[in-house]
Amino acid sequence: MTTVSAATTRALEIRTDLLTRVAQAHDASHYLLRPEAVARAQDVPDVVAAFAEARRRGLPVTFRSGGTSLSGQASGAGLLVDTRTRFTRVEVLDDGARVRCQPGVTLRSVNGRLLRHGRRLGPDPASEIACTIGGVVANNSSGMACGTVDTAYRTIESMTLVLPSGTVLDTGAPDADERLRALEPALHRGLAGLRDRVRASAAMRATIAHQYSMKNTMGYGVNAFVDHESPVKILEHLVVGSEGTLAFVADVTFRTVPLLPAASTTLLVFDALEQATEALTTVTDSGARAIELLDAASLRVAAADPLADASMRAFATATTQTALLVEYQATSAAGLEPFEEAARAVVGSLDLATPAGLTRDPAARGRLWRVRKGLYTAVAGARAPGSTALLEDLVVPVPDLTATVRDLGGLFAQHGYDDAVTFGHAKDGNLHFMITPRLSDDGELDRFAAFTEDMVGLVLGRGGSLKAEHGTGRIMAPFVRRQFGDDLYAVMREVKALCDPEGILNPGVLLTDDDEAHLQHLKLVPPVGTAAAGDLAAVVDRCVECGYCEPACPSRTVTTTPRQRIALLREMVTAAPGELRELERAYEYSAVDTCAVDSLCVTACPVGIDTGKVMKVRRAQRHGVVVQRAGRVAADHWGGAVTGLRGALGVVDLVPTPLVTAASKVGRAVLGDDVVPLVGPDLPGPGPRRVSPGDRPAHGPASVGVEAAAGASVVFFQSCMGSLFSPAEASPSPGGVGPAFLALCERAGISVAIPEGVEGLCCGTPWVSKGLTDGAAAMAERTFDALWAATDSGRLPVVSDASSCTHGLEGVGSHLVGEARERFERLRVLDAVTFVRHDVLPALEATGLDPRTTGSTLASLVLHPTCSSIHLGVVGDLEAVARAVADDVVLPLDAGCCGFAGDRGMLHPELTAAATRAEATEVAAHAREHGRADAYASSNRTCEMGLSRATGEDYVHVVELLEAATRA
């Protein structure tokens, strides 16, 4: 890593190591260019320094944020500047009417902050979970419902630009145009001249009027010369959709649009394409907010999706049928009624293949939308290994939609793309299609080139645009001149020369004179093989590198992301021997060791890849027989091991922290930092031993009664983490969550059973996460046997007091075989927050101990949902218990996996520091604005430790707070 002086007290970080350059080369497109260097910019001076450094090295510059763009505009072979990590500030203005945000923040994050104001951003791309504001502006994003009215171009108010020269310009300043004239006179003068030239040409004005009557992201937005007068406003709007080729957008202010939370949805299926497209005008006029077209191939795919609406089964053999997925939206249920009335009249007048009705039910609507949103998952997930999931878009005037869909289907057949599906935003004439070519094969590449040429001719022949939403990128850059004509193409060339006279910004993107540029720098996707991913290799091969997994990844700003972990595996398949050795060495720390294996990536992955599991496989592969045997021994003697660890923590607690820290650093240097934890002042002392059958001492603030299984209502499986680590200093329950849970059950009149030998049992997560497969299997067998007996052969539910342990117990069955695995399916495993919400709280209310009725609630509480609670689907239960404890419950918008991951936070504290940075910042900001909360809570001891370290606040289990609030 090298540093370059910026106009600040620190230096710009520039990395040139192979792993960083290879990992950052991959984005969601089917192009691949490896950068010479990667810079991580934190502020505007860093960007200015990056321009200067690129110029010094003779390198072009490409800005990268979310990397979700599909057309190759986020890849470059020079200096790649990462703006996702630090450019993440959001400022809500005028009660949500406007919002100022930086390019690295995701669209979902911005909309989350606007939610309480009843507002949202205008653009609504399907990639909102991962796409960032930088890409929204750079691509002039739109989406399913925003049409041509609420796009980035139409809702921009102002932005701060950094030009390649280093000039910084706030286009919203009152004197912005004069500043542009003074700082960049040639640019100001040139834009004014181009404005006058365009306006003086009737032909150019007519072309612009036609082109921008549709969604259009081809070339530069030359409509800016017609729509705006001053050069600074023209520049501002030219930058929208410029794909990083004119300037860097340091921040942008949007005008927001009203949030429309009330929705009603229907699926209209017609016997023929013509019937569907002929109905578009009528359906649009009824007030439909979104109208999605699905061709017969799409319906066949949807029919095979078990999660889609059951009505889709009838279309398993569809040949001509076409559907319109229609949604009406309003600010309230009452406001939705007029739209529904109009919709019913329209539906009743249509000749449909199947009956259709409107539904407001969220579950039913979700199943209908699954028909549309599940297409990408189904087609991309089922493609052959080594092929590319290529999703393209185009737009034609709505009257030409029927012929275009039909002719496009003919091109698929002609060129052998039999698995292609066509769908899109029908009311805008905007179509998407997906094909799966194997670009590594020369014959298939020739076929793809021929198909592209025919498709271009088809769309332009219909008066359409080759790009409606996804940006020109590299894939359509050779065809910009053909679409706009020589005169407007010349204007675009002059715009580029005026803004970027040295041509250092993203060359080859958006404009090119190379007719075959779209066939160069193609990304190949070789199968990773079982040596790299074990039995999960076929699952890994499904990855489309979309990047949806990245915002949830705790290591995303410190080492690598799930997308990059998989991309690196692919790169190692074809790497030269020297590069392979270097990548393999670096991969161990950057990919395997610093993966929290929390598996939140799978919750966002459209093709269902759990990269955390893949990293567990990698950990298992590097363990030899001796290590696996040691894991088995630890499992067989877990009770003694926990006792020994508790004893060691007791000793550590008595030794001065500097001595312990120094000793742990020596151990890490000798044995490795993935073996010896870094011990600091925040390491808790030992916790109380776990409650065993027959125990009746006071383990907490109330006496604990443990009943025999015959008379019990529930089996309590206390986490060993609560025994290993003492409760937080701020805990109102001295014994921690286990005794607190038992005390609550006693007050609620619920009898509890404890499994025999619980002190030697575990959910298995420590072995699974470390890839110790033999130990995981041994512990699974013993734990299941004990639970099977304690639950009376599955009659009683099992409750665990730590969400990660609950999640681990749910996975025990995967390590069992034969009858044991079948029996395990009969066990019902619940997290403590779920049991407390549905069983304990109602009983407490009946006995008059509910804090909400006794007046013993806290005023405020900050809550952290763990990754395990997300996997378990119990975040709602966690929040419900918190609301029984506190009047005001705050869930930080930036809450995510803390990265502590059992012992990862002690082995690699940099992981937890990076994972919690955004949430800690938000918690601190809330404290500054509203004062410190009365309590900070979660549902897992090690996660509480991680959040306490990050925020400086003592996090405790929410059940501990409830126990304190219900004391007589």
Short mmCIF file of N, CA, C and O in Angstrom, two decimals, residues 237-304:
data_model
loop_
_atom_site.label_atom_id
_atom_site.label_comp_id
_atom_site.label_asym_id
_atom_site.label_seq_id
_atom_site.Cartn_x
_atom_site.Cartn_y
_atom_site.Cartn_z
N HIS A 237 -26.82 18.85 -15.38
CA HIS A 237 -27.69 17.82 -15.95
C HIS A 237 -26.99 16.95 -17.00
O HIS A 237 -27.42 15.82 -17.23
N LEU A 238 -25.92 17.46 -17.60
CA LEU A 238 -25.11 16.60 -18.46
C LEU A 238 -24.40 15.53 -17.63
O LEU A 238 -24.21 14.40 -18.10
N VAL A 239 -24.00 15.88 -16.41
CA VAL A 239 -23.32 14.92 -15.55
C VAL A 239 -24.25 13.77 -15.18
O VAL A 239 -23.81 12.62 -15.03
N VAL A 240 -25.55 14.06 -15.05
CA VAL A 240 -26.51 12.99 -14.79
C VAL A 240 -26.53 12.06 -16.01
O VAL A 240 -26.78 12.49 -17.12
N GLY A 241 -26.24 10.80 -15.78
CA GLY A 241 -26.20 9.85 -16.88
C GLY A 241 -24.88 9.81 -17.62
O GLY A 241 -24.76 9.12 -18.64
N SER A 242 -23.86 10.52 -17.13
CA SER A 242 -22.58 10.58 -17.85
C SER A 242 -21.64 9.45 -17.48
O SER A 242 -20.54 9.34 -18.02
N GLU A 243 -22.02 8.61 -16.52
CA GLU A 243 -21.29 7.38 -16.20
C GLU A 243 -19.83 7.62 -15.82
O GLU A 243 -18.93 6.86 -16.20
N GLY A 244 -19.61 8.69 -15.07
CA GLY A 244 -18.27 8.96 -14.57
C GLY A 244 -17.29 9.42 -15.61
O GLY A 244 -16.07 9.33 -15.39
N THR A 245 -17.76 9.95 -16.73
CA THR A 245 -16.85 10.36 -17.81
C THR A 245 -16.63 11.87 -17.88
O THR A 245 -15.81 12.33 -18.67
N LEU A 246 -17.37 12.65 -17.06
CA LEU A 246 -17.24 14.10 -17.13
C LEU A 246 -16.72 14.72 -15.84
O LEU A 246 -15.96 15.69 -15.87
N ALA A 247 -17.15 14.18 -14.69
CA ALA A 247 -16.78 14.76 -13.40
C ALA A 247 -17.15 13.78 -12.31
O ALA A 247 -17.88 12.81 -12.54
N PHE A 248 -16.65 14.05 -11.11
CA PHE A 248 -17.02 13.27 -9.94
C PHE A 248 -18.09 14.02 -9.17
O PHE A 248 -17.97 15.23 -8.93
N VAL A 249 -19.15 13.32 -8.78
CA VAL A 249 -20.23 13.91 -8.01
C VAL A 249 -19.96 13.63 -6.53
O VAL A 249 -20.10 12.50 -6.06
N ALA A 250 -19.57 14.67 -5.78
CA ALA A 250 -19.20 14.51 -4.37
C ALA A 250 -20.42 14.46 -3.47
O ALA A 250 -20.40 13.83 -2.41
N ASP A 251 -21.48 15.15 -3.86
CA ASP A 251 -22.77 15.04 -3.18
C ASP A 251 -23.84 15.55 -4.10
O ASP A 251 -23.56 16.25 -5.08
N VAL A 252 -25.07 15.20 -3.80
CA VAL A 252 -26.18 15.60 -4.66
C VAL A 252 -27.40 15.86 -3.79
O VAL A 252 -27.62 15.18 -2.79
N THR A 253 -28.16 16.86 -4.15
CA THR A 253 -29.40 17.17 -3.47
C THR A 253 -30.57 16.86 -4.40
O THR A 253 -30.61 17.34 -5.53
N PHE A 254 -31.47 16.01 -3.90
CA PHE A 254 -32.65 15.61 -4.68
C PHE A 254 -33.90 16.27 -4.11
O PHE A 254 -34.02 16.47 -2.89
N ARG A 255 -34.86 16.53 -4.98
CA ARG A 255 -36.22 16.76 -4.55
C ARG A 255 -36.88 15.39 -4.42
O ARG A 255 -36.78 14.57 -5.34
N THR A 256 -37.50 15.11 -3.31
CA THR A 256 -38.09 13.79 -3.09
C THR A 256 -39.53 13.75 -3.58
O THR A 256 -40.12 14.78 -3.95
N VAL A 257 -40.12 12.58 -3.56
CA VAL A 257 -41.51 12.39 -3.98
C VAL A 257 -42.27 11.72 -2.85
O VAL A 257 -41.68 11.11 -1.96
N PRO A 258 -43.60 11.83 -2.85
CA PRO A 258 -44.37 11.22 -1.75
C PRO A 258 -44.24 9.70 -1.74
O PRO A 258 -44.19 9.05 -2.79
N LEU A 259 -44.18 9.15 -0.54
CA LEU A 259 -44.21 7.71 -0.36
C LEU A 259 -45.65 7.25 -0.51
O LEU A 259 -46.58 7.86 0.02
N LEU A 260 -45.87 6.18 -1.25
CA LEU A 260 -47.21 5.66 -1.49
C LEU A 260 -47.32 4.26 -0.88
O LEU A 260 -47.16 3.25 -1.57
N PRO A 261 -47.55 4.16 0.42
CA PRO A 261 -47.49 2.87 1.11
C PRO A 261 -48.69 1.97 0.89
O PRO A 261 -48.59 0.76 1.07
N ALA A 262 -49.84 2.55 0.51
CA ALA A 262 -51.03 1.73 0.27
C ALA A 262 -50.98 1.21 -1.16
O ALA A 262 -50.77 1.98 -2.11
N ALA A 263 -51.15 -0.09 -1.34
CA ALA A 263 -51.02 -0.67 -2.69
C ALA A 263 -52.03 -1.79 -2.90
O ALA A 263 -52.41 -2.51 -1.96
N SER A 264 -52.45 -1.92 -4.13
CA SER A 264 -53.37 -2.99 -4.54
C SER A 264 -52.86 -3.54 -5.86
O SER A 264 -52.51 -2.78 -6.77
N THR A 265 -52.80 -4.86 -5.97
CA THR A 265 -52.11 -5.50 -7.09
C THR A 265 -52.99 -6.55 -7.75
O THR A 265 -53.80 -7.21 -7.08
N THR A 266 -52.83 -6.70 -9.06
CA THR A 266 -53.53 -7.75 -9.78
C THR A 266 -52.65 -8.26 -10.92
O THR A 266 -51.76 -7.54 -11.39
N LEU A 267 -52.89 -9.49 -11.34
CA LEU A 267 -52.18 -10.07 -12.47
C LEU A 267 -53.19 -10.36 -13.57
O LEU A 267 -54.13 -11.14 -13.38
N LEU A 268 -53.02 -9.70 -14.71
CA LEU A 268 -53.92 -9.85 -15.84
C LEU A 268 -53.24 -10.73 -16.88
O LEU A 268 -52.20 -10.36 -17.43
N VAL A 269 -53.80 -11.90 -17.15
CA VAL A 269 -53.22 -12.83 -18.11
C VAL A 269 -54.10 -12.87 -19.36
O VAL A 269 -55.32 -13.10 -19.27
N PHE A 270 -53.48 -12.65 -20.51
CA PHE A 270 -54.18 -12.62 -21.78
C PHE A 270 -53.75 -13.82 -22.62
O PHE A 270 -52.66 -14.36 -22.45
N ASP A 271 -54.59 -14.20 -23.57
CA ASP A 271 -54.27 -15.34 -24.43
C ASP A 271 -53.21 -15.00 -25.46
O ASP A 271 -52.57 -15.91 -26.01
N ALA A 272 -53.03 -13.73 -25.75
CA ALA A 272 -52.08 -13.35 -26.80
C ALA A 272 -51.41 -12.03 -26.45
O ALA A 272 -51.96 -11.20 -25.70
N LEU A 273 -50.21 -11.85 -26.99
CA LEU A 273 -49.44 -10.64 -26.76
C LEU A 273 -50.22 -9.40 -27.17
O LEU A 273 -50.25 -8.39 -26.47
N GLU A 274 -50.88 -9.47 -28.34
CA GLU A 274 -51.59 -8.31 -28.86
C GLU A 274 -52.67 -7.84 -27.89
O GLU A 274 -52.89 -6.63 -27.71
N GLN A 275 -53.35 -8.77 -27.26
CA GLN A 275 -54.40 -8.40 -26.32
C GLN A 275 -53.82 -7.64 -25.13
O GLN A 275 -54.41 -6.67 -24.65
N ALA A 276 -52.67 -8.09 -24.67
CA ALA A 276 -52.04 -7.45 -23.52
C ALA A 276 -51.60 -6.03 -23.86
O ALA A 276 -51.86 -5.08 -23.10
N THR A 277 -50.94 -5.86 -24.98
CA THR A 277 -50.45 -4.53 -25.33
C THR A 277 -51.57 -3.59 -25.72
O THR A 277 -51.49 -2.38 -25.48
N GLU A 278 -52.65 -4.13 -26.32
CA GLU A 278 -53.80 -3.28 -26.65
C GLU A 278 -54.49 -2.77 -25.39
O GLU A 278 -55.13 -1.71 -25.40
N ALA A 279 -54.35 -3.51 -24.29
CA ALA A 279 -55.00 -3.10 -23.04
C ALA A 279 -54.18 -2.07 -22.27
O ALA A 279 -54.67 -1.50 -21.29
N LEU A 280 -52.96 -1.81 -22.72
CA LEU A 280 -52.07 -0.93 -21.95
C LEU A 280 -52.65 0.46 -21.72
O LEU A 280 -52.62 0.99 -20.61
N THR A 281 -53.17 1.07 -22.77
CA THR A 281 -53.68 2.43 -22.63
C THR A 281 -54.82 2.50 -21.62
O THR A 281 -54.86 3.38 -20.75
N THR A 282 -55.72 1.54 -21.71
CA THR A 282 -56.87 1.51 -20.79
C THR A 282 -56.41 1.33 -19.35
O THR A 282 -56.88 2.01 -18.44
N VAL A 283 -55.47 0.39 -19.15
CA VAL A 283 -54.98 0.13 -17.80
C VAL A 283 -54.20 1.33 -17.27
O VAL A 283 -54.34 1.72 -16.10
N THR A 284 -53.39 1.94 -18.11
CA THR A 284 -52.63 3.12 -17.70
C THR A 284 -53.57 4.26 -17.31
O THR A 284 -53.37 4.92 -16.28
N ASP A 285 -54.59 4.47 -18.11
CA ASP A 285 -55.53 5.56 -17.84
C ASP A 285 -56.33 5.34 -16.55
O ASP A 285 -56.89 6.30 -16.00
N SER A 286 -56.38 4.11 -16.07
CA SER A 286 -57.11 3.85 -14.82
C SER A 286 -56.31 4.28 -13.59
O SER A 286 -56.81 4.17 -12.47
N GLY A 287 -55.07 4.72 -13.82
CA GLY A 287 -54.26 5.23 -12.72
C GLY A 287 -53.21 4.26 -12.22
O GLY A 287 -52.63 4.48 -11.14
N ALA A 288 -52.93 3.20 -12.96
CA ALA A 288 -51.93 2.22 -12.53
C ALA A 288 -50.57 2.87 -12.38
O ALA A 288 -50.12 3.61 -13.26
N ARG A 289 -49.93 2.59 -11.28
CA ARG A 289 -48.61 3.15 -11.02
C ARG A 289 -47.52 2.33 -11.67
O ARG A 289 -46.51 2.86 -12.15
N ALA A 290 -47.68 1.01 -11.68
CA ALA A 290 -46.70 0.12 -12.30
C ALA A 290 -47.44 -0.90 -13.16
O ALA A 290 -48.46 -1.45 -12.73
N ILE A 291 -46.92 -1.14 -14.35
CA ILE A 291 -47.47 -2.17 -15.25
C ILE A 291 -46.30 -2.94 -15.82
O ILE A 291 -45.52 -2.41 -16.61
N GLU A 292 -46.16 -4.17 -15.38
CA GLU A 292 -45.04 -5.01 -15.81
C GLU A 292 -45.52 -6.07 -16.79
O GLU A 292 -46.48 -6.80 -16.51
N LEU A 293 -44.88 -6.15 -17.95
CA LEU A 293 -45.23 -7.14 -18.97
C LEU A 293 -44.38 -8.39 -18.79
O LEU A 293 -43.18 -8.29 -18.52
N LEU A 294 -45.01 -9.57 -18.93
CA LEU A 294 -44.29 -10.85 -18.87
C LEU A 294 -44.72 -11.68 -20.07
O LEU A 294 -45.91 -11.96 -20.25
N ASP A 295 -43.73 -12.09 -20.89
CA ASP A 295 -44.07 -12.88 -22.06
C ASP A 295 -44.30 -14.35 -21.68
O ASP A 295 -44.20 -14.73 -20.50
N ALA A 296 -44.63 -15.17 -22.67
CA ALA A 296 -44.97 -16.57 -22.40
C ALA A 296 -43.81 -17.31 -21.75
O ALA A 296 -44.02 -18.14 -20.85
N ALA A 297 -42.58 -17.03 -22.19
CA ALA A 297 -41.42 -17.68 -21.58
C ALA A 297 -41.30 -17.31 -20.10
O ALA A 297 -40.96 -18.15 -19.25
N SER A 298 -41.58 -16.06 -19.77
CA SER A 298 -41.55 -15.63 -18.37
C SER A 298 -42.60 -16.36 -17.56
O SER A 298 -42.36 -16.76 -16.41
N LEU A 299 -43.78 -16.56 -18.13
CA LEU A 299 -44.85 -17.27 -17.42
C LEU A 299 -44.47 -18.73 -17.18
O LEU A 299 -44.78 -19.29 -16.12
N ARG A 300 -43.79 -19.33 -18.14
CA ARG A 300 -43.36 -20.72 -17.95
C ARG A 300 -42.35 -20.82 -16.80
O ARG A 300 -42.39 -21.74 -15.99
N VAL A 301 -41.44 -19.86 -16.73
CA VAL A 301 -40.46 -19.84 -15.64
C VAL A 301 -41.17 -19.65 -14.31
O VAL A 301 -40.89 -20.34 -13.32
N ALA A 302 -42.12 -18.71 -14.26
CA ALA A 302 -42.85 -18.44 -13.03
C ALA A 302 -43.66 -19.65 -12.58
O ALA A 302 -43.82 -19.90 -11.38
N ALA A 303 -44.16 -20.43 -13.52
CA ALA A 303 -44.96 -21.60 -13.18
C ALA A 303 -44.16 -22.64 -12.41
O ALA A 303 -44.73 -23.42 -11.64
N ALA A 304 -42.86 -22.65 -12.60
CA ALA A 304 -42.00 -23.62 -11.93
C ALA A 304 -41.48 -23.12 -10.59
O ALA A 304 -40.81 -23.86 -9.87
#
